[in-house]
Coordinates of C-alpha atoms in Angstrom, one line a residue:
M1 CA 98.2 141.1 42.8
S2 CA 101.3 139.4 41.3
S3 CA 104.8 139.9 42.7
Q4 CA 105.9 142.0 39.7
Q5 CA 102.8 144.2 40.0
K6 CA 103.5 144.7 43.7
K7 CA 107.1 145.7 42.9
N8 CA 106.0 148.1 40.2
S9 CA 103.4 149.5 42.5
F10 CA 106.1 150.0 45.2
Y11 CA 108.6 151.7 42.9
G12 CA 105.8 153.8 41.3
G13 CA 104.8 155.0 44.8
V14 CA 108.3 155.9 45.6
A15 CA 108.6 157.8 42.4
I16 CA 105.4 159.7 43.0
L17 CA 106.5 160.7 46.5
T18 CA 110.0 161.6 45.4
I19 CA 108.6 163.9 42.6
S20 CA 106.1 165.5 44.9
T21 CA 108.8 166.0 47.6
I22 CA 111.0 167.8 45.1
I23 CA 108.0 170.0 44.0
I24 CA 107.2 170.7 47.7
K25 CA 110.8 171.7 48.4
V26 CA 110.9 174.1 45.5
I27 CA 107.6 175.7 46.5
G28 CA 108.9 176.0 50.1
A29 CA 112.0 177.8 48.8
L30 CA 109.8 180.1 46.7
Y31 CA 107.7 180.8 49.8
K32 CA 110.3 181.4 52.5
I33 CA 113.1 183.1 50.6
P34 CA 111.0 186.0 49.1
L35 CA 109.4 186.5 52.5
G36 CA 112.9 187.6 53.6
A37 CA 112.5 190.5 51.2
I38 CA 108.9 191.3 52.3
L39 CA 109.2 191.0 56.1
T40 CA 111.5 192.9 58.4
D41 CA 114.0 191.0 60.5
E42 CA 111.8 191.5 63.6
A43 CA 108.7 190.2 61.8
Y44 CA 110.6 187.3 60.3
A45 CA 111.8 186.3 63.8
D46 CA 108.1 186.0 64.8
F47 CA 107.5 183.9 61.7
G48 CA 110.5 181.6 62.3
S49 CA 109.8 181.2 66.0
A50 CA 106.2 180.2 65.4
Y51 CA 107.1 177.8 62.7
N52 CA 109.6 176.1 65.0
I53 CA 107.0 175.5 67.7
Y54 CA 104.5 174.3 65.0
S55 CA 107.1 171.9 63.6
F56 CA 107.7 170.6 67.2
F57 CA 104.1 169.8 67.8
L58 CA 103.6 168.4 64.3
T59 CA 106.5 166.0 64.7
I60 CA 105.4 164.8 68.1
S61 CA 101.9 164.3 66.7
T62 CA 102.5 162.8 63.3
A63 CA 106.0 161.4 63.0
G64 CA 105.3 157.8 63.9
L65 CA 101.5 157.2 63.6
P66 CA 101.2 157.5 59.8
V67 CA 103.9 154.8 59.3
A68 CA 102.3 152.6 61.9
L69 CA 98.9 153.1 60.3
S70 CA 100.0 152.4 56.8
K71 CA 101.9 149.2 57.9
T72 CA 98.9 147.9 59.9
V73 CA 96.4 148.7 57.2
S74 CA 98.7 147.1 54.6
E75 CA 99.0 143.9 56.6
A76 CA 95.3 143.6 57.2
N77 CA 94.5 144.4 53.6
A78 CA 96.8 141.7 52.4
L79 CA 94.9 139.2 54.5
G80 CA 91.5 140.3 53.2
R81 CA 90.5 141.5 56.7
Y82 CA 88.6 144.6 55.6
N83 CA 86.6 145.1 58.8
Q84 CA 90.0 145.2 60.6
V85 CA 91.1 147.8 58.1
N86 CA 88.1 150.0 58.8
R87 CA 88.5 149.7 62.6
V88 CA 92.3 150.4 62.4
F89 CA 91.5 153.6 60.5
R90 CA 88.8 154.7 63.0
V91 CA 91.1 154.1 66.0
A92 CA 94.0 155.8 64.3
F93 CA 91.9 158.8 63.2
L94 CA 90.7 159.2 66.8
A95 CA 94.3 159.1 68.0
F96 CA 95.4 161.6 65.4
F97 CA 92.5 163.9 66.2
T98 CA 93.3 163.7 69.9
M99 CA 97.0 164.6 69.4
G100 CA 96.0 167.4 67.0
L101 CA 93.5 168.8 69.4
F102 CA 96.0 168.8 72.2
S103 CA 98.5 170.6 70.0
F104 CA 95.8 173.0 68.8
I105 CA 94.9 174.0 72.4
C106 CA 98.5 174.5 73.3
M107 CA 99.1 176.8 70.3
S108 CA 95.8 178.7 70.6
V109 CA 94.5 178.8 74.2
F110 CA 98.1 178.9 75.7
A111 CA 99.7 180.8 72.8
R112 CA 100.9 183.6 75.1
P113 CA 102.9 181.4 77.6
V114 CA 104.2 179.3 74.7
A115 CA 105.5 182.5 73.0
A116 CA 106.8 184.0 76.2
Y117 CA 108.5 180.9 77.8
A118 CA 109.1 178.3 75.0
L119 CA 110.1 180.8 72.3
K120 CA 111.3 183.7 74.5
N121 CA 109.5 186.0 72.0
E122 CA 106.2 187.4 73.3
K123 CA 105.5 189.2 70.0
A124 CA 105.3 185.8 68.2
V125 CA 102.0 185.1 69.9
W126 CA 99.8 186.1 66.9
C127 CA 101.8 183.9 64.6
V128 CA 101.6 181.0 67.0
M129 CA 97.8 181.4 67.1
A130 CA 97.5 181.7 63.3
L131 CA 99.3 178.4 63.0
S132 CA 97.2 176.5 65.5
P133 CA 94.5 175.3 63.0
A134 CA 97.2 173.9 60.8
V135 CA 98.5 171.5 63.4
L136 CA 95.0 170.1 64.0
C137 CA 94.2 169.8 60.3
T138 CA 97.5 168.3 59.4
C139 CA 97.1 165.6 62.1
C140 CA 93.8 164.7 60.4
C141 CA 95.5 164.8 57.0
S142 CA 98.1 162.3 58.3
A143 CA 95.4 159.8 59.1
F144 CA 94.0 159.9 55.6
R145 CA 97.5 159.8 54.1
G146 CA 98.6 156.8 56.2
Y147 CA 95.4 154.9 55.3
A148 CA 95.9 155.6 51.5
Q149 CA 99.6 154.6 51.7
G150 CA 98.6 151.4 53.4
H151 CA 96.7 150.6 50.2
M152 CA 99.8 151.4 48.2
N153 CA 98.1 154.6 46.9
M154 CA 100.6 157.5 47.2
M155 CA 98.7 159.9 44.9
P156 CA 96.4 161.4 47.6
T157 CA 99.4 162.2 49.8
A158 CA 101.3 163.8 46.9
I159 CA 98.3 165.9 45.7
S160 CA 97.4 167.1 49.2
Q161 CA 100.9 168.0 50.0
V162 CA 101.4 170.0 46.8
M163 CA 98.0 171.6 47.4
E164 CA 99.0 172.5 50.9
N165 CA 102.3 174.1 49.8
L166 CA 100.8 176.0 46.9
S167 CA 98.2 177.5 49.2
K168 CA 101.0 178.4 51.6
L169 CA 102.8 180.2 48.8
L170 CA 100.0 181.9 47.0
I171 CA 97.7 182.7 50.0
G172 CA 100.4 183.4 52.5
M173 CA 102.4 185.6 50.2
G174 CA 99.2 187.3 49.0
L175 CA 98.0 188.0 52.6
A176 CA 101.4 189.4 53.6
L177 CA 101.5 191.8 50.6
F178 CA 97.9 192.8 51.1
I179 CA 98.4 193.6 54.8
G180 CA 101.5 195.5 54.0
S181 CA 99.6 197.6 51.5
L182 CA 97.2 198.7 54.3
A183 CA 100.0 200.5 56.1
L184 CA 98.6 199.6 59.5
Q185 CA 99.8 201.8 62.4
P186 CA 101.9 201.8 64.4
Q187 CA 104.4 200.5 61.9
S188 CA 105.7 197.7 64.1
F189 CA 102.1 196.3 64.5
G190 CA 101.7 196.3 60.7
E191 CA 104.9 194.4 60.3
Q192 CA 103.8 191.8 62.9
M193 CA 100.5 191.4 61.0
M194 CA 102.3 190.8 57.8
A195 CA 104.1 187.9 59.4
V196 CA 100.7 186.6 60.7
G197 CA 99.3 186.9 57.1
A198 CA 102.2 185.0 55.7
I199 CA 101.9 182.2 58.2
A200 CA 98.1 182.0 58.0
G201 CA 98.6 180.6 54.5
V202 CA 99.9 177.5 56.1
S203 CA 96.6 177.0 58.0
V204 CA 94.5 177.7 55.0
G205 CA 96.5 175.2 53.0
S206 CA 96.0 172.5 55.7
I207 CA 92.3 173.2 55.8
L208 CA 92.0 172.8 52.0
S209 CA 94.1 169.7 52.2
V210 CA 92.0 167.9 54.8
I211 CA 88.8 168.7 52.8
Y212 CA 90.3 167.2 49.7
L213 CA 91.5 164.1 51.6
F214 CA 88.1 163.6 53.3
I215 CA 86.3 163.8 49.9
N216 CA 88.8 161.4 48.3
H217 CA 88.5 159.0 51.3
R218 CA 84.7 158.9 51.1
R219 CA 84.8 158.4 47.3
T220 CA 87.3 155.6 47.6
E221 CA 85.3 153.8 50.4
R222 CA 82.1 153.9 48.4
M223 CA 83.8 151.9 45.7
R224 CA 84.8 149.1 48.0
P225 CA 82.7 145.9 48.1
G226 CA 80.9 144.8 51.2
P227 CA 79.7 143.8 53.7
F228 CA 82.8 141.9 55.1
T229 CA 82.7 138.9 57.4
D230 CA 86.1 139.1 59.2
R231 CA 86.1 139.9 62.9
A232 CA 88.1 143.0 63.8
E233 CA 90.3 143.1 66.9
P234 CA 89.2 145.3 69.9
S235 CA 90.0 149.0 69.6
G236 CA 92.3 148.8 72.6
T237 CA 94.4 146.1 71.1
I238 CA 94.7 148.0 67.8
L239 CA 95.7 151.2 69.6
A240 CA 98.4 149.3 71.5
K241 CA 99.8 147.9 68.3
L242 CA 99.8 151.3 66.6
L243 CA 101.6 152.9 69.6
K244 CA 104.1 150.1 69.8
L245 CA 105.1 150.9 66.2
A246 CA 104.7 154.6 66.4
I247 CA 106.5 155.6 69.6
P248 CA 110.0 154.5 68.6
I249 CA 109.7 156.2 65.3
T250 CA 108.3 159.4 67.0
I251 CA 111.2 159.4 69.4
S252 CA 113.8 159.1 66.6
S253 CA 112.1 161.6 64.3
S254 CA 111.5 164.3 67.0
T255 CA 115.1 164.6 68.0
M256 CA 116.0 167.5 65.8
A257 CA 112.5 169.2 66.4
V258 CA 113.2 169.2 70.1
V259 CA 116.8 170.5 69.6
T260 CA 115.4 173.2 67.3
L261 CA 112.9 174.3 69.9
I262 CA 115.5 174.4 72.6
D263 CA 117.8 176.3 70.3
T264 CA 115.0 178.9 69.6
N265 CA 114.5 179.4 73.3
L266 CA 118.2 179.5 74.0
V267 CA 119.3 181.9 71.2
N268 CA 116.4 184.4 71.9
G269 CA 117.0 184.2 75.6
Q270 CA 120.8 184.7 75.4
L271 CA 120.4 187.6 72.9
R272 CA 117.9 189.3 75.2
G273 CA 120.3 188.9 78.1
V274 CA 123.2 190.6 76.2
F275 CA 121.0 193.5 75.1
Q276 CA 119.7 193.9 78.7
N277 CA 123.2 194.0 80.0
I278 CA 124.1 196.7 77.4
L279 CA 121.2 198.9 78.6
D280 CA 121.9 198.3 82.3
S281 CA 125.6 199.0 82.0
G282 CA 125.2 202.1 79.7
A283 CA 127.7 200.7 77.3
A284 CA 128.8 203.0 74.5
V285 CA 130.2 202.5 71.0
T286 CA 134.0 202.7 70.8
G287 CA 136.0 203.6 67.7
A288 CA 137.7 200.3 67.7
S289 CA 136.0 197.2 66.3
Q290 CA 134.5 195.1 69.0
G291 CA 133.7 191.4 68.7
L292 CA 133.2 189.1 65.8
F293 CA 132.4 191.3 62.7
N294 CA 132.1 194.2 65.1
I295 CA 128.8 192.8 66.4
Y296 CA 129.1 194.3 69.9
N297 CA 129.3 197.9 68.6
K298 CA 126.4 197.1 66.3
A299 CA 124.4 195.7 69.2
I300 CA 125.0 198.8 71.3
T301 CA 123.9 201.0 68.5
M302 CA 120.8 199.0 67.8
V303 CA 119.4 198.8 71.3
N304 CA 120.3 202.3 72.3
E305 CA 118.6 203.8 69.2
M306 CA 115.5 201.8 69.9
A307 CA 115.5 202.9 73.6
A308 CA 116.1 206.5 72.6
A309 CA 113.1 206.4 70.3
G310 CA 110.9 205.5 73.2
N311 CA 110.6 201.8 72.4
Q312 CA 109.6 200.1 75.6
D313 CA 110.5 196.7 74.1
A314 CA 114.0 197.7 72.9
V315 CA 115.6 194.6 74.3
L316 CA 113.1 192.2 72.8
D317 CA 113.0 194.0 69.5
S318 CA 116.8 194.0 69.2
A319 CA 116.9 190.3 69.9
R320 CA 114.1 189.8 67.3
A321 CA 116.1 191.7 64.7
L322 CA 119.2 189.6 65.1
Y323 CA 117.2 186.3 65.3
G324 CA 115.2 187.3 62.3
A325 CA 118.4 187.9 60.2
Y326 CA 119.5 184.4 61.3
Q327 CA 116.2 182.8 60.3
K328 CA 116.4 184.4 56.9
C329 CA 119.8 182.8 56.4
M330 CA 118.4 179.5 57.5
S331 CA 115.9 179.5 54.6
I332 CA 118.8 179.7 52.2
Y333 CA 121.0 177.2 54.1
N334 CA 118.3 174.5 53.8
L335 CA 118.4 174.5 49.9
P336 CA 121.4 172.1 49.5
F337 CA 119.8 169.8 52.1
N338 CA 116.6 169.7 50.1
L339 CA 118.5 168.6 47.0
M340 CA 119.5 165.4 48.8
V341 CA 115.9 164.1 49.0
P342 CA 115.8 162.3 45.7
L343 CA 119.3 160.8 46.3
T344 CA 118.3 159.4 49.7
A345 CA 115.2 157.8 48.1
S346 CA 117.5 156.0 45.6
I347 CA 120.2 154.8 48.0
I348 CA 118.2 152.7 50.4
P349 CA 116.5 150.3 47.9
A350 CA 119.7 150.1 45.7
V351 CA 122.0 149.2 48.6
S352 CA 119.4 146.9 50.2
A353 CA 118.9 145.0 46.9
A354 CA 122.7 144.6 46.6
R355 CA 122.9 143.3 50.2
A356 CA 120.1 140.9 49.6
R357 CA 122.1 139.4 46.8
R358 CA 125.2 139.3 49.1
N359 CA 127.0 141.5 46.6
H360 CA 129.1 143.6 48.9
L361 CA 131.2 145.1 46.1
E362 CA 128.1 146.4 44.4
A363 CA 126.8 147.8 47.7
K364 CA 130.2 149.5 48.3
N365 CA 130.2 151.0 44.8
I366 CA 126.6 152.4 45.2
S367 CA 127.5 153.9 48.6
E368 CA 130.7 155.4 47.3
S369 CA 128.8 156.9 44.3
A370 CA 126.1 158.3 46.6
L371 CA 128.7 160.0 48.8
R372 CA 130.6 161.4 45.8
F373 CA 127.4 162.6 44.2
A374 CA 126.3 164.2 47.5
A375 CA 129.8 165.9 47.7
L376 CA 129.4 167.1 44.1
I377 CA 126.2 168.9 45.0
A378 CA 126.8 169.9 48.6
L379 CA 130.5 171.0 48.5
P380 CA 130.1 173.7 45.8
A381 CA 126.9 174.9 47.3
G382 CA 128.6 175.2 50.7
F383 CA 131.7 176.9 49.4
G384 CA 129.6 179.2 47.2
L385 CA 127.5 180.3 50.2
F386 CA 130.7 180.7 52.2
A387 CA 132.4 182.9 49.6
L388 CA 129.3 185.0 48.6
G389 CA 127.3 185.1 51.9
E390 CA 127.0 188.8 52.1
P391 CA 126.2 189.7 48.5
I392 CA 123.7 186.8 48.3
M393 CA 121.8 188.1 51.4
W394 CA 121.8 191.6 50.0
L395 CA 120.4 190.3 46.8
L396 CA 117.8 187.9 48.1
T397 CA 116.4 190.2 50.8
L398 CA 116.3 193.2 48.4
G399 CA 118.2 195.1 51.0
N400 CA 115.5 194.5 53.6
T401 CA 118.0 193.2 56.1
D402 CA 121.5 194.3 57.3
H403 CA 123.6 192.2 55.0
A404 CA 126.7 193.2 56.9
I405 CA 125.3 191.2 59.8
A406 CA 123.4 188.5 57.8
G407 CA 126.2 187.8 55.3
P408 CA 128.7 186.2 57.7
L409 CA 125.8 184.2 59.2
L410 CA 125.1 182.7 55.8
S411 CA 128.8 182.1 55.2
I412 CA 129.1 180.0 58.4
L413 CA 125.8 178.2 57.6
G414 CA 127.2 177.5 54.1
L415 CA 130.0 175.4 55.6
A416 CA 127.4 173.7 57.9
S417 CA 125.2 172.8 54.9
M418 CA 128.0 170.6 53.5
F419 CA 128.1 168.5 56.6
V420 CA 124.3 168.3 56.8
C421 CA 124.2 166.7 53.4
I422 CA 127.0 164.3 54.1
Q423 CA 125.3 163.3 57.4
L424 CA 122.0 162.7 55.7
I425 CA 123.6 160.5 53.0
A426 CA 125.7 158.6 55.5
T427 CA 122.5 158.0 57.6
S428 CA 120.8 156.6 54.5
I429 CA 123.7 154.2 53.9
L430 CA 123.6 153.0 57.5
Q431 CA 119.8 152.5 57.3
A432 CA 120.2 150.6 54.0
N433 CA 122.5 148.2 55.8
G434 CA 120.0 147.6 58.6
I435 CA 121.6 150.0 61.1
V436 CA 118.7 152.2 62.2
N437 CA 119.3 153.1 65.8
L438 CA 122.9 154.3 65.8
P439 CA 122.2 157.3 63.4
I440 CA 119.7 158.5 66.0
I441 CA 122.3 158.5 68.7
T442 CA 124.7 160.5 66.5
V443 CA 122.1 163.1 65.9
V444 CA 121.3 163.3 69.6
I445 CA 125.1 163.8 70.3
G446 CA 125.3 166.5 67.6
G447 CA 122.2 168.2 69.0
A448 CA 123.7 168.2 72.5
V449 CA 126.9 169.8 71.0
K450 CA 124.8 172.5 69.3
I451 CA 122.9 173.4 72.4
L452 CA 126.2 173.6 74.5
V453 CA 128.0 175.7 71.8
N454 CA 125.1 178.0 71.5
Y455 CA 124.7 178.5 75.2
I456 CA 128.4 179.4 75.5
L457 CA 128.8 181.6 72.4
V458 CA 125.5 183.4 71.9
G459 CA 125.6 184.8 75.5
N460 CA 129.1 186.2 74.7
P461 CA 128.7 189.9 73.8
N462 CA 131.6 189.6 71.4
I463 CA 130.0 186.8 69.4
M464 CA 126.2 187.0 70.0
V465 CA 124.1 185.7 67.1
Y466 CA 127.2 184.3 65.3
G467 CA 127.3 181.6 67.9
A468 CA 124.0 180.2 66.5
P469 CA 125.4 179.1 63.1
V470 CA 128.7 178.0 64.7
G471 CA 126.6 175.7 66.9
T472 CA 124.9 174.3 63.8
L473 CA 128.2 173.8 62.1
C474 CA 129.6 171.9 65.1
C475 CA 126.4 169.9 65.4
F476 CA 126.6 168.5 61.9
I477 CA 130.4 168.1 61.8
V478 CA 130.1 165.8 64.8
A479 CA 127.0 163.9 63.5
A480 CA 128.5 163.5 60.0
C481 CA 131.9 162.4 61.3
L482 CA 130.3 159.9 63.7
N483 CA 128.2 158.4 60.9
L484 CA 131.2 158.1 58.6
F485 CA 133.1 156.4 61.4
L486 CA 130.3 153.9 61.9
I487 CA 130.2 153.1 58.2
K488 CA 133.9 152.3 58.3
R489 CA 133.7 150.3 61.4
I490 CA 130.5 148.3 60.9
I491 CA 129.7 147.9 57.2
P492 CA 131.7 145.2 55.3
S493 CA 133.4 146.6 52.2
A494 CA 132.9 150.2 53.3
P495 CA 133.2 153.0 50.6
S496 CA 136.5 154.8 50.1
Y497 CA 136.2 158.4 51.5
R498 CA 139.3 159.4 49.6
K499 CA 137.6 158.6 46.2
A500 CA 134.3 160.1 47.4
F501 CA 135.5 163.4 48.8
I502 CA 139.0 164.5 47.8
K503 CA 138.5 165.5 44.1
P504 CA 135.1 167.2 44.7
A505 CA 136.5 169.1 47.7
I506 CA 139.5 170.4 45.7
A507 CA 137.2 171.4 42.8
A508 CA 134.7 173.1 45.1
A509 CA 137.4 175.0 47.0
I510 CA 138.9 176.3 43.8
M511 CA 135.4 177.2 42.6
G512 CA 134.7 179.1 45.8
A513 CA 137.9 181.1 45.5
A514 CA 137.1 181.9 41.8
A515 CA 133.6 183.1 42.7
W516 CA 135.0 185.3 45.6
A517 CA 137.7 186.8 43.4
S518 CA 135.3 187.4 40.6
Y519 CA 132.8 189.2 42.9
G520 CA 135.5 191.4 44.3
L521 CA 136.7 192.4 40.8
L522 CA 133.2 193.0 39.4
A523 CA 132.2 195.0 42.5
R524 CA 135.3 197.2 42.2
V525 CA 134.6 197.8 38.5
L526 CA 130.8 198.5 39.1
G527 CA 131.0 200.8 42.1
G528 CA 133.8 200.1 44.5
T529 CA 133.0 201.2 48.1
E530 CA 129.7 202.9 46.8
L531 CA 128.4 199.7 45.2
S532 CA 124.6 200.0 44.5
F533 CA 122.0 197.2 44.9
L534 CA 121.9 196.8 41.1
G535 CA 125.7 196.7 41.0
N536 CA 125.7 194.0 43.7
A537 CA 123.1 192.0 41.8
V538 CA 125.2 192.1 38.6
A539 CA 128.4 191.2 40.5
T540 CA 126.8 188.4 42.3
F541 CA 125.3 186.8 39.2
G542 CA 128.6 187.2 37.4
A543 CA 130.5 185.6 40.3
I544 CA 128.0 182.7 40.3
C545 CA 128.4 182.2 36.6
V546 CA 132.2 182.1 36.9
G547 CA 132.0 179.7 39.8
V548 CA 129.6 177.3 37.8
V549 CA 131.9 177.3 34.7
V550 CA 135.1 176.8 36.8
Y551 CA 133.5 174.0 38.7
F552 CA 132.1 172.3 35.6
V553 CA 135.5 172.4 33.9
L554 CA 137.3 171.1 37.0
V555 CA 134.8 168.2 37.5
L556 CA 135.4 167.0 33.9
A557 CA 139.1 167.7 34.0
F558 CA 139.6 165.7 37.3
R559 CA 137.2 163.0 36.1
V560 CA 135.4 163.3 39.4
I561 CA 132.1 161.8 38.2
S562 CA 131.5 158.3 36.6
K563 CA 128.7 156.7 34.7
E564 CA 127.9 154.7 37.8
D565 CA 127.4 157.9 39.8
L566 CA 125.0 159.4 37.2
A567 CA 123.0 156.1 37.3
L568 CA 121.7 157.2 40.7
M569 CA 119.8 160.2 39.2
P570 CA 117.0 160.3 36.6
K571 CA 118.1 160.2 33.0
G572 CA 121.7 159.6 34.2
D573 CA 122.6 157.4 31.2
K574 CA 121.6 160.1 28.8
I575 CA 123.6 162.7 30.7
A576 CA 126.6 160.5 30.7
K577 CA 126.4 160.2 26.9
I578 CA 126.0 163.9 26.4
L579 CA 129.1 164.6 28.6
H580 CA 131.0 161.6 27.1
I581 CA 131.5 160.1 30.6
R582 CA 132.4 156.5 30.7

């Protein structure tokens, strides 16, 4: 294969994975956000908790090995060592299967202690069990994907991931709705089973995916010539090489998965502690507002009503209700972060190429454009969520959650989403400049801050669940600021933060204020204090439209975006011509 063909193959592979990633993120949003309207807060807490433990095991099992496998296969393939390629795959597949089997046993045989002690939510046990086949199948899928990627073939990965996520959406959502239609009794059991049905779609999707990848692998192997004459290395040597590459990547990639798991345990445990103290002390609701957004009075009412109704798990179910509302907000909070995926895919090769030519000015301009472009997307999304948190939660959950509790959670998370995006882009800039370890340390520091803040705030009865998004906000403020500091200190010709952030921040802040004022005016006209769900929907859409128009006008008026910025996105040149941007 010629040098130009290899280059085209590489960029073609990046394009395929970028497109498939965008599709997957869209499908994921279509899956998780409507579930917030279908599932109760308590059921969604089970869903979210189980998904967090699944993500933890999946990250530990598959974060590093696929990269190590694809690299090792690619190297052996380039040298024509096809027996080595086959043995590498067999060793890697056995390693993947072993890791997957271990995770499967933990999530199936030991589902009850995992739910009770790791998640602090015993009622998540059925969701954990429903996800256990997924972790085994996805580990096997990772072996096939890593092998294909080692041959510069990204299509099996893209197809299998889209298949997986479509199955999750269609089968998971379908099972949840079907189980809901059965009206199982008692009602709380039926709600739990709806969450199990929703999450079972993930396992079905992973089973279909591994079947497809197995068939594709067999078909591909039958087309290869043979027999081969090279002598493969011993299996033990190959395994040692794979682990040497995989372990550092796994450690760096699993940081946030570990933090998220600790956070799940901590938040659920602290909430249960507060509710238990309320019951033990016989606390009563006072006329005066108590705590942040009157959360303490709401907590007293919630747990006392459940206990009065004879609910033996009043403390657990109260904690599940608050945690479920928080998890519903997290599904929306992740949307701006998902929009950064194609941008990060563009930054690293562009900056790396400029550095290879020793063109520091070009690298600076690309980095500055990337930061500004990220700010152009993340800041309005964050300010918009902050301004309209409560009406958005009312709208997206179809009133199936207490928007008075969930709304402020989303508003705080909206602010956090801005720093998540900036941290992600800053990490990509550091990595493009060959600085790969320091961003890991900044995330670890941010995660430690999150755990500390959550421990202090969530256990405070006047703050409770609102401590969780505050912890997330603090985590990513710290990580983002540390990354930006490292860029300034280490990278030659660092980008100008004033040019990247000032104008987008002003435009986004004005947009947020306009959206907030528009919603207030429309809500007053459409219903005032007795605003209906339909009235809220109309007011929310109206406010969003006003915000979009105001922001678009301000971006053009302030000349925030340049032709170079648009060059980072697909069809950027055409967009620049349409908008008359030079």
